[in-house]
Coordinates of C-alpha atoms and ligand atoms in Angstrom, one line a residue:
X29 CA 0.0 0.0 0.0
X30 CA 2.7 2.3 0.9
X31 CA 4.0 2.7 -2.5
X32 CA 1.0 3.5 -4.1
X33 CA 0.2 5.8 -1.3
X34 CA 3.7 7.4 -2.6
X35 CA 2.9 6.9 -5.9
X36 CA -0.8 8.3 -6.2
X37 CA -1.6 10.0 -3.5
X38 CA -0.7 13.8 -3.0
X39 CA 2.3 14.2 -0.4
X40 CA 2.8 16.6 2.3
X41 CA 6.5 16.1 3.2
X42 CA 9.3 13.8 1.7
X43 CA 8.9 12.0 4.6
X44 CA 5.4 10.6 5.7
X45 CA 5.2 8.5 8.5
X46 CA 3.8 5.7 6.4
X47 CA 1.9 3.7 9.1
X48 CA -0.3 1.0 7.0
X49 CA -3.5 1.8 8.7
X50 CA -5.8 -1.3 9.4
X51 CA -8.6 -0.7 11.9
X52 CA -8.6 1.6 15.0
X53 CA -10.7 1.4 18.1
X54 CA -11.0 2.9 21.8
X55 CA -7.1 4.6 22.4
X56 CA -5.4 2.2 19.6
X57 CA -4.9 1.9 15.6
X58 CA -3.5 -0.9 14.5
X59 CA -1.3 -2.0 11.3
X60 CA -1.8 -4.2 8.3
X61 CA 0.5 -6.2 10.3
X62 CA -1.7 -6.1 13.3
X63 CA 0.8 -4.3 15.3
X64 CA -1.2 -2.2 18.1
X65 CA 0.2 1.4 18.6
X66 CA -1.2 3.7 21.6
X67 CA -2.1 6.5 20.3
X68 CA -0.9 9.8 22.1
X69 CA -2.1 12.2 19.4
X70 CA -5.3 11.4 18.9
X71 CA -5.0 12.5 14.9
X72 CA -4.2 16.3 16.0
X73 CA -6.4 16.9 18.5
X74 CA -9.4 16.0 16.4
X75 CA -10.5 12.2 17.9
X76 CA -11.9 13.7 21.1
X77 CA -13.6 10.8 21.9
X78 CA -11.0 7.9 20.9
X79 CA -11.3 5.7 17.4
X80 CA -14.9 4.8 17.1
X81 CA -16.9 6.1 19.9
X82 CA -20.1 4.1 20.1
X83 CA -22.3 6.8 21.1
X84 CA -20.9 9.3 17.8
X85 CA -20.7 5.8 15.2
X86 CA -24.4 5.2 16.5
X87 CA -25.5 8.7 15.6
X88 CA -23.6 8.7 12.7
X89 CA -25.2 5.2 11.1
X90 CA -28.8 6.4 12.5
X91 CA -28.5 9.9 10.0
X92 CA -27.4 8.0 7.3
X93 CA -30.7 5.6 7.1
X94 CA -32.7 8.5 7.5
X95 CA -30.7 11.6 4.8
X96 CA -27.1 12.5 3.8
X97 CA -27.2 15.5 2.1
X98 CA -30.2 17.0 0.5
X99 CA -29.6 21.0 0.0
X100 CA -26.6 23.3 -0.1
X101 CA -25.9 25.0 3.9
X102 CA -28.1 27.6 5.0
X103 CA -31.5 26.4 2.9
X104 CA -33.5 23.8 4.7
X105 CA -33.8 23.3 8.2
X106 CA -31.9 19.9 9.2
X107 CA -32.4 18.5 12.8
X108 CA -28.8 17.7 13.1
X109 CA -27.2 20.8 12.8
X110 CA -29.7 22.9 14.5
X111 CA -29.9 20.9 17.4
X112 CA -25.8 21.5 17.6
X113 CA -26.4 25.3 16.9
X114 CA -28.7 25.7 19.9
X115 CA -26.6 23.3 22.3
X116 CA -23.9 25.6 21.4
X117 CA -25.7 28.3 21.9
X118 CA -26.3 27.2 25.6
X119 CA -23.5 26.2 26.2
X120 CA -21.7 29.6 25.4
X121 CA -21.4 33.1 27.2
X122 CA -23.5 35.8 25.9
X123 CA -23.4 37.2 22.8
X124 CA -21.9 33.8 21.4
X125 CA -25.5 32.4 20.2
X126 CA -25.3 31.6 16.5
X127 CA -23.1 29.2 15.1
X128 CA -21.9 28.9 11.3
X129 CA -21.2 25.6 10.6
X130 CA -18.6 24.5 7.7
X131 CA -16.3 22.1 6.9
X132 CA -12.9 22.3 8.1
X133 CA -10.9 24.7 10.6
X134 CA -9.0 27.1 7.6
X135 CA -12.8 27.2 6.6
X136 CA -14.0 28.5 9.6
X137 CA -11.0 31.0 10.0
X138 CA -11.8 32.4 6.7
X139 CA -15.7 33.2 7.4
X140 CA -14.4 35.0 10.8
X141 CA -12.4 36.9 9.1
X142 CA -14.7 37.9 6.4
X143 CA -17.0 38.8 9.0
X144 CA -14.3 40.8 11.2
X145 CA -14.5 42.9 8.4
X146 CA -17.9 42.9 7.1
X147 CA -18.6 44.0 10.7
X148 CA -16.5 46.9 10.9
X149 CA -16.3 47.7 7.6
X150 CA -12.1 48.1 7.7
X151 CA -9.7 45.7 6.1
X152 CA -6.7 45.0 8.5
X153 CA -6.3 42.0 10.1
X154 CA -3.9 41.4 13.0
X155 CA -2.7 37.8 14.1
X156 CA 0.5 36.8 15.9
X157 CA 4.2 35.8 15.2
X158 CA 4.4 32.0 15.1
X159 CA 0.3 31.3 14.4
X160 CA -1.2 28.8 12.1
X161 CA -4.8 29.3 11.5
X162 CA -4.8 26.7 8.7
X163 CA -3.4 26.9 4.9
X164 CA -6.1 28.4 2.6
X165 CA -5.0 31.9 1.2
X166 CA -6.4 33.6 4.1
X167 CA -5.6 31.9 7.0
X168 CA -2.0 31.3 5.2
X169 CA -2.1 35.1 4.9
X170 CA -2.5 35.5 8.8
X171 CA -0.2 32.6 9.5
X172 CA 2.9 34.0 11.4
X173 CA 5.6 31.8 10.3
X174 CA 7.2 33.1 7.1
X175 CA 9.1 30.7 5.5
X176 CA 6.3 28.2 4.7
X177 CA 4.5 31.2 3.5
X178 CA 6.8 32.8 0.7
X179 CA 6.1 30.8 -2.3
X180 CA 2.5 32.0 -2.2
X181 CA 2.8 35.2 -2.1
X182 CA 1.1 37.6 -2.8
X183 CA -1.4 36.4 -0.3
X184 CA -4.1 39.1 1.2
X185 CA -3.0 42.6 1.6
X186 CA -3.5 44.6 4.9
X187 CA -2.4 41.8 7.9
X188 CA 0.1 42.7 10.3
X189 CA 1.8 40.4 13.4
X190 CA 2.2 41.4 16.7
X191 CA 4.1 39.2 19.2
X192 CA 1.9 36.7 21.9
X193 CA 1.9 37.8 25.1
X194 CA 3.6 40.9 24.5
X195 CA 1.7 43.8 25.7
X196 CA 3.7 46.6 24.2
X197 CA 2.7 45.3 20.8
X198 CA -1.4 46.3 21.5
X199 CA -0.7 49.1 20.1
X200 CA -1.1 47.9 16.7
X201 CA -4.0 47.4 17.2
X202 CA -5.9 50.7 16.0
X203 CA -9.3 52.0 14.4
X204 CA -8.3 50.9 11.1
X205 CA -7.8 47.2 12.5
X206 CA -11.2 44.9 11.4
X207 CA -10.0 41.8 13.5
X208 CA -7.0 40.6 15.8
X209 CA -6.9 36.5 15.2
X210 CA -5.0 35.1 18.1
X211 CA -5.1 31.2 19.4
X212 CA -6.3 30.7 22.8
X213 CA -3.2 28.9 23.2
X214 CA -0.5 29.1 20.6
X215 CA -0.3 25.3 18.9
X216 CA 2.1 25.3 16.4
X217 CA 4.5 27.8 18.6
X218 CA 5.0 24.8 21.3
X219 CA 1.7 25.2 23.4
X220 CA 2.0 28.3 24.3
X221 CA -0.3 29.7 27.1
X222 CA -1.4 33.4 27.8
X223 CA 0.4 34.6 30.6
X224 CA 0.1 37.8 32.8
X225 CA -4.2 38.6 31.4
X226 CA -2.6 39.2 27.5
X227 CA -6.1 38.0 26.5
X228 CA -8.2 40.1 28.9
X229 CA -5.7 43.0 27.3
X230 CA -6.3 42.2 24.0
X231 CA -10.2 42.3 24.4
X232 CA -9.7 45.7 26.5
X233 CA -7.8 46.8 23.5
X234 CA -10.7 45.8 20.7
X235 CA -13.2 47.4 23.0
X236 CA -11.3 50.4 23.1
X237 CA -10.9 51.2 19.2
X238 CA -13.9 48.7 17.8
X239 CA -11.7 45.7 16.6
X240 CA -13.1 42.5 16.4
X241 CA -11.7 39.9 18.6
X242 CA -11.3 36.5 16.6
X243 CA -9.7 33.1 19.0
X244 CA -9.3 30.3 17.3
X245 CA -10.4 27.7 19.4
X246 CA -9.4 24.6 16.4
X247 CA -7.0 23.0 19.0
X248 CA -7.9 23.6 22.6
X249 CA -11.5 23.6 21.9
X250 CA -13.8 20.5 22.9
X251 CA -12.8 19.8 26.4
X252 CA -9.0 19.4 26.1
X253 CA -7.9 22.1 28.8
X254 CA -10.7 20.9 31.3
X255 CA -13.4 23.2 29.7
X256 CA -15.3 23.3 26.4
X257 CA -13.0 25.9 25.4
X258 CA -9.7 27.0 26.1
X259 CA -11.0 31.2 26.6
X260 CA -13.3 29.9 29.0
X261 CA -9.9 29.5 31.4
X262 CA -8.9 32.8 31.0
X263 CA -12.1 34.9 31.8
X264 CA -12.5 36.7 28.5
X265 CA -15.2 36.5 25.5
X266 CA -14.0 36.9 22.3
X267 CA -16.6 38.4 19.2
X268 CA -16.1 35.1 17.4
X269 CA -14.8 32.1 18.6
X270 CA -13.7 29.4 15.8
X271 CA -13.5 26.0 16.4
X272 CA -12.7 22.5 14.5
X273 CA -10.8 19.0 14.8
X274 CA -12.2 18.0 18.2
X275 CA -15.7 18.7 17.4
X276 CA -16.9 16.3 15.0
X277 CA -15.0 12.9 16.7
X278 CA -13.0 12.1 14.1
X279 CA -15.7 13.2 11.0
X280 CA -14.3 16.3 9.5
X281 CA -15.9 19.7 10.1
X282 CA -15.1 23.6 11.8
X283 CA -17.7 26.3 12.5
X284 CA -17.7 30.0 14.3
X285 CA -19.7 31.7 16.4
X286 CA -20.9 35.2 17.2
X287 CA -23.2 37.2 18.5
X288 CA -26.8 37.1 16.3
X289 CA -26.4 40.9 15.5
X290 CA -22.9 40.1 14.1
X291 CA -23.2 36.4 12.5
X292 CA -27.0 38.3 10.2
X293 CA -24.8 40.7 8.3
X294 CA -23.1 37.9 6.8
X295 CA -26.5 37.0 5.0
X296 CA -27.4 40.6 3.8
X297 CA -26.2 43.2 1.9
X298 CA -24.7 41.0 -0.2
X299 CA -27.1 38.2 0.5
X300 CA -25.1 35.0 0.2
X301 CA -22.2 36.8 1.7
X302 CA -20.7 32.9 2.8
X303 CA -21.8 30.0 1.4
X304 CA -20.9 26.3 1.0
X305 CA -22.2 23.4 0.0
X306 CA -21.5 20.7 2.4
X307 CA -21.0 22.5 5.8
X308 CA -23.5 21.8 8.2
X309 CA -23.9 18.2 6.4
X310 CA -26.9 16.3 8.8
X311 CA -24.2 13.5 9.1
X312 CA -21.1 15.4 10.0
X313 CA -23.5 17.4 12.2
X314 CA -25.0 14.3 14.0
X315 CA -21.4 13.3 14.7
X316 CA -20.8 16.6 16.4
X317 CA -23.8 16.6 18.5
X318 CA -23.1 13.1 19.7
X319 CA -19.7 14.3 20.6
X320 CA -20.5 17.5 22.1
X321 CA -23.1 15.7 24.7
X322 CA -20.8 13.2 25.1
X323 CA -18.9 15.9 26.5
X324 CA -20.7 17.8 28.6
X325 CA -22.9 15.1 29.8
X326 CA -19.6 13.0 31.1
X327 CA -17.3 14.3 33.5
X328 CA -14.3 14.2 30.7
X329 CA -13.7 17.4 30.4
X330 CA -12.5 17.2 34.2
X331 CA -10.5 14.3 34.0
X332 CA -8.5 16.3 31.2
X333 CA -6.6 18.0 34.4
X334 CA -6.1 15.4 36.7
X335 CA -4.9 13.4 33.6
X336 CA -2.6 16.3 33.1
X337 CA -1.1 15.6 36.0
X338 CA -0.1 12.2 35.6
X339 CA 1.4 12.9 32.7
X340 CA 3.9 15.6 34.5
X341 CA 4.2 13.3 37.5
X342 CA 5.4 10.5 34.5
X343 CA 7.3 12.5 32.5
X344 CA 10.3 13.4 34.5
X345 CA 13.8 12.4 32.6
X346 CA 16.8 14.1 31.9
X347 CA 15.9 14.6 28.6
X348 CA 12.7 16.2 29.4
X349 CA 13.6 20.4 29.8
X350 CA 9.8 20.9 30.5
X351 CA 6.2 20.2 30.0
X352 CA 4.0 22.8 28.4
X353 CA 0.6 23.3 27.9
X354 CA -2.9 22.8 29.7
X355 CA -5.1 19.6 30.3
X356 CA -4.5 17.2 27.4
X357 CA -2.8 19.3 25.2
X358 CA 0.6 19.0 26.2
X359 CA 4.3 19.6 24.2
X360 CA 7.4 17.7 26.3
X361 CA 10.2 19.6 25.5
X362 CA 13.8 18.7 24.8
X363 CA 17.2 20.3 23.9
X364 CA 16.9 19.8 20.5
X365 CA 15.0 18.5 17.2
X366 CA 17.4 15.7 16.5
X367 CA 16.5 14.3 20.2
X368 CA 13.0 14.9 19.9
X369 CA 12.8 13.2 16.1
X370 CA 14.5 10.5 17.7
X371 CA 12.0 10.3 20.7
X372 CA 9.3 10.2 18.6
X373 CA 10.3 7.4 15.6
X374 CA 11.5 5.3 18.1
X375 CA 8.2 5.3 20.0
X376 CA 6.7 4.4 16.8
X377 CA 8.7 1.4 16.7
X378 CA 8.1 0.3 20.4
X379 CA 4.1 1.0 19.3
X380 CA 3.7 4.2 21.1
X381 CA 2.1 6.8 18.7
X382 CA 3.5 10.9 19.1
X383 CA 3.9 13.7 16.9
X384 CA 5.7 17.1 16.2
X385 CA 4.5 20.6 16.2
X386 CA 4.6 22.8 13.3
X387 CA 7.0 25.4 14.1
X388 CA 8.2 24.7 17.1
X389 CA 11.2 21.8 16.7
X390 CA 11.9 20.4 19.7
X391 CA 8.4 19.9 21.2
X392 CA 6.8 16.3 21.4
X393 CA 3.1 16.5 20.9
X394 CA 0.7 14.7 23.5
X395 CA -2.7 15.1 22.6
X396 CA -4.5 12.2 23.3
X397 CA -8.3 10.8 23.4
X398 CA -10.2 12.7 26.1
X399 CA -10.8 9.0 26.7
X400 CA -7.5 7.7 27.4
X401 CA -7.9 5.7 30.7
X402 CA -4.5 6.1 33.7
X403 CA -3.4 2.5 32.5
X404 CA -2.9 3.5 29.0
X405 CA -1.0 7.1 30.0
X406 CA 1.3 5.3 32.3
X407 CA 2.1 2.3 29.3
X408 CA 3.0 5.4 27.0
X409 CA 4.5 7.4 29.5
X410 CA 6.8 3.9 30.4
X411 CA 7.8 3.4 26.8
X412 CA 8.3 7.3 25.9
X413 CA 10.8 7.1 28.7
X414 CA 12.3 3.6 28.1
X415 CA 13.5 5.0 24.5
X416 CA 14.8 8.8 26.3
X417 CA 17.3 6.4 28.2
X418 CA 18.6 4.7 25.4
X419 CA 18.7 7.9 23.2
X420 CA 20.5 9.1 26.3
X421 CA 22.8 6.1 26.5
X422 CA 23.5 6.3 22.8
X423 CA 24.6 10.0 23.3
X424 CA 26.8 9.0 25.9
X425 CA 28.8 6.1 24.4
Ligands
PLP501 C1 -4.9 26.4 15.7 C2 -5.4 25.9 14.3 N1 -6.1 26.7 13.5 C3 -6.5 26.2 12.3 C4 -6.2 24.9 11.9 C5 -6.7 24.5 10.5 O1 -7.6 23.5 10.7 P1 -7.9 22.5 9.4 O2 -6.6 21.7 9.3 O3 -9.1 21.7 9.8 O4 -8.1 23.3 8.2 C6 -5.5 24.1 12.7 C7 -5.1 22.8 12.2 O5 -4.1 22.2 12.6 C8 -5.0 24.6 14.0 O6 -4.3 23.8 14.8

């Protein structure tokens, strides 16, 4: 398989992982050569619930004997996706009550920021130094990492960085600024909290000279800091909130929300000012409700932090410099990206499943199932360390 996967099948680096995938349940996916590996990634953040959650497979199978798709978003009313609208709705602070539901995260990022700016009527757009917000032309155009940027230029005009957690830089954000796009927690920068109120600052700012106030919610979002969303940690309310990977269970899907007043101008004057075809897809959408009451009806969310700390209480090894992050969304860092490749192909031997973060070389990506039970955190944890020794010896010989 892995040749044709080579052969015919668009690549996104030289070097794919490769893993002949065979089935996957509960924390596990196994091989074509039914090798089990325990999966500490969870497929970036998005399988909230583990490999085939009964309760989001059930709802799925139930939509499709009843319709798939049948009309473009936005056209008929489909039980699926409003019942998700109005759980989200409840489960939100005020304004936050209407969702727009499409059908991937760079999706999402590119109706808030059309609607940053339909809003306020101005055209700049602020993000941060070291963001992704997904690779479309937009949310490439906001993404703060040069270098993977410069062949595509010339991407939107009028988007300028300021640095995270740096206060001096609010004040680039002025009255001709439409919407400031941070992440709640920077992903791709090495899991990256907010520190000293930069988010309560940042919202201060946008109140004071009428930005919109856009946090992309794509990785912390759906339980994985011990609340629904990441924001909801840090006593703020963004204008829109964007979200994606974790929501749909595995099924693939984003959506944003804003306040009703906000989210109707993007229907009017022009009419159809965002549309789609598949987002809000009853099946996609049944996947999400199922995972979203999974959520909040279970005490998951929770467990994220005391999960958390079992995880820092395992992970301590010479080669471990820290632990970042919050809840299940954590980045073990080491001295350098040779050691942490290593780390992580030689789990992938052992069975042990972990991954890198975009921009940030040195961190090793833990972002497990919500599911994952103490047993399987301390088998990982056992074999993620097991290989740091013999790295470590092999260093030392
Ligand atoms: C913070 C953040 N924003 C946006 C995206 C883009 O989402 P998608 O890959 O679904 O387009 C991602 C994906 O990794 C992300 O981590």
């Amino acid at each position: 398989m892995n040749e044709d996967f080579i052969k015919y099948q668009a690549q996104t680096s030289p070097y794919p992982l490769g893993m002949e995938v065979s089935y996957a349940k509960g924390s596990y996916i196994y091989d074509t050569n039914d090798k089990k590996y325990l999966d500490f990634v969870a497929g970036v953040s998005a399988c909230t619930l583990g490999h085939q959650p009964a309760r989001v497979n059930q709802a799925i199978k139930d939509q499709l004997d009843k319709y798939s798709h049948v009309m473009v978003y936005g056209e008929y009313s489909q039980s699926p996706a409003v019942a998700y609208c109005k759980l989200m709705a409840s489960l939100l602070p005020a304004p936050l009550d209407k969702t727009y539901l499409v059908n991937s995260g760079t999706e999402a990022i590119e109706g808030a920021l059309k609607l940053a700016r339909r809003v306020t009527g101005r055209s700049e757009l602020i993000s941060c130094h070291n963001a992704y917000h997904g690779n479309t032309m937009g949310s490439l155009s906001v993404m703060g990492f040069e270098e993977r940027k410069q062949v595509f230029r010339p991407l939107i005009p009028d988007v300028a960085f300021i640095t995270f957690n740096n206060e001096a830089d609010l004040d680039k954000i002025t009255t001709k600024t439409a919407g400031v796009l941070l992440e709640t927690i920077q992903g791709g920068a090495g899991f990256i909290q907010p520190e000293n109120d930069f988010l309560k600052k940042v919202r201060a700012r946008c109140n004071e000279v009428g930005a919109i106030m856009i946090l992309d919610e794509i990785q912390p979002g759906f339980g994985r800091t011990g609340k629904l969303f990441g924001f909801q940690n840090y006593d703020v309310v963004p204008d829109i909130v964007v979200m994606g990977k974790g929501m749909g269970g595995g099924m693939p899907v984003g959506a944003f929300t804003a306040s009703s007043a906000m989210m109707d101008l993007l229907s009017d004057n022009p009419k159809l000012g965002h549309i789609t075809t598949f987002g809000g897809h009853p099946v996609i959408a049944s996947a999400c409700l199922a995972t979203l009451q999974e959520i909040t009806e279970t005490d998951l969310m929770q467990q994220t932090l005391e999960k958390e700390k079992l995880y820092r209480s395992l992970l301590v090894h010479p080669l471990i410099k820290e632990v970042r992050g919050k809840g299940l969304m954590l980045a073990v860092m080491t001295e350098s990206a040779a050691i942490t490749n290593e780390v992580i192909l030689k789990c992938q031997d052992k069975g042990l499943i972990l991954f890198w973060l975009l921009f940030e070389g040195c961190a090793i990506r833990i972002t497990p199932p919500l599911t994952i039970s103490n047993d399987e955190i301390k088998e990982g944890c056992a074999i993620m360390k097991e290989v740091m020794d013999e790295v470590l010896l092999s260093a030392t010989l």
